XYZ file of C-alpha atoms in Angstrom:
129
model
C 20.917 37.274 -9.263
C 22.519 33.978 -8.325
C 24.291 33.722 -5.367
C 24.900 30.146 -4.962
C 23.663 26.666 -4.939
C 21.463 25.101 -2.201
C 21.871 21.226 -2.610
C 19.459 18.862 -0.264
C 19.614 15.036 0.789
C 16.513 13.246 1.959
C 15.730 9.912 3.937
C 13.194 8.035 2.203
C 9.452 8.526 2.782
C 5.902 7.175 2.520
C 3.320 9.777 0.991
C -0.056 9.680 1.991
C -3.089 10.172 -1.055
C -3.245 14.352 0.264
C 0.281 15.118 1.857
C 4.004 14.278 2.866
C 6.639 15.376 4.765
C 10.897 15.013 3.929
C 13.574 15.825 6.818
C 16.399 17.504 4.825
C 20.240 18.044 5.156
C 21.572 20.597 2.866
C 24.401 22.991 2.260
C 24.475 26.199 0.588
C 27.317 26.517 -1.211
C 28.628 30.071 -2.024
C 31.622 31.965 -2.733
C 33.526 32.326 0.125
C 32.005 29.565 2.292
C 29.506 26.831 2.817
C 26.623 26.972 5.377
C 24.850 23.799 6.819
C 20.738 24.015 7.467
C 18.280 21.450 8.727
C 15.019 21.440 6.914
C 11.641 19.796 6.091
C 9.858 19.822 2.652
C 6.084 19.284 3.067
C 3.751 18.242 0.211
C -0.021 18.924 0.209
C -1.860 17.407 -3.037
C -1.876 14.319 -5.005
C 0.927 11.578 -3.663
C 0.743 8.500 -3.510
C 3.323 5.763 -3.138
C 7.043 6.010 -1.778
C 10.558 7.254 -1.916
C 13.965 6.181 -1.255
C 16.925 8.536 -0.831
C 16.355 12.350 -2.681
C 18.376 14.524 -3.802
C 17.787 17.561 -4.599
C 19.757 20.865 -5.761
C 18.407 24.694 -6.354
C 19.932 27.501 -7.487
C 19.438 30.598 -4.972
C 18.448 33.625 -6.320
C 18.873 37.061 -4.100
C 18.420 40.501 -4.308
C 22.057 41.167 -3.465
C 25.201 39.180 -4.336
C 26.214 39.074 -0.977
C 23.322 38.251 1.758
C 24.477 38.089 5.190
C 25.441 34.540 6.781
C 22.484 31.800 7.546
C 20.053 34.096 5.771
C 18.151 31.398 3.883
C 16.583 30.323 7.222
C 12.648 30.803 6.720
C 9.627 29.660 5.120
C 9.342 28.816 1.378
C 6.331 28.378 -0.560
C 5.820 27.435 -4.239
C 4.331 24.383 -6.127
C 6.273 20.982 -7.572
C 6.135 17.594 -9.341
C 7.495 14.017 -9.708
C 7.327 10.834 -10.745
C 9.151 7.852 -10.163
C 9.316 4.191 -11.203
C 12.586 2.564 -9.904
C 14.500 5.828 -10.749
C 12.546 9.378 -11.050
C 12.786 13.049 -11.219
C 10.923 15.941 -9.976
C 11.108 19.828 -9.862
C 10.151 22.230 -7.140
C 10.317 25.897 -7.509
C 10.462 27.819 -4.434
C 9.760 31.921 -2.874
C 10.824 32.250 0.642
C 13.494 32.806 3.481
C 14.762 36.350 4.926
C 12.083 38.878 4.391
C 10.902 36.765 1.264
C 13.654 37.594 -0.451
C 14.939 34.526 -2.111
C 14.159 32.421 -5.056
C 14.865 28.864 -4.997
C 15.101 27.976 -8.438
C 15.118 24.497 -9.719
C 18.930 23.862 -10.881
C 18.425 20.694 -12.231
C 15.830 17.678 -11.787
C 15.565 16.067 -8.287
C 16.243 12.689 -8.093
C 15.042 9.878 -6.135
C 14.245 6.285 -6.064
C 10.850 4.154 -5.143
C 7.566 3.991 -6.851
C 5.906 7.342 -6.519
C 3.592 10.316 -7.969
C 3.389 13.788 -6.951
C 1.845 16.919 -7.236
C 0.572 20.217 -5.824
C 2.112 22.846 -3.149
C 4.903 22.801 -1.689
C 6.447 24.372 1.787
C 9.950 24.321 2.705
C 11.570 25.432 6.083
C 14.978 26.033 6.774
C 16.822 26.719 9.910
C 20.248 27.236 10.361
C 22.356 24.278 11.815
């Protein structure tokens, strides 16, 4: 069941051929209150080019309607792809968090600027702020 929305922002990055990493600042919006998280998303696979500011949003799915506070903290894994020429799009579907009990489903496409193409395995680590 959907329990909220996780919105993250990242600064510019440059990818290497096989990997890249972005530091994230995130807000988990759910009924009653918001929670802040810091994170890092890593890509392993094809990653060529550089991107400017990036905004990513996921619908947060959980087995319970009211997960405990700060329970999104943890490690997530999944797949993703993106393409950017000026303005670009991407999507990342991930599973993980506390006891691997959360699914982060792309709510909409990832939006960013730059010149980049990337596809491969993604890893997201979130810590409560």
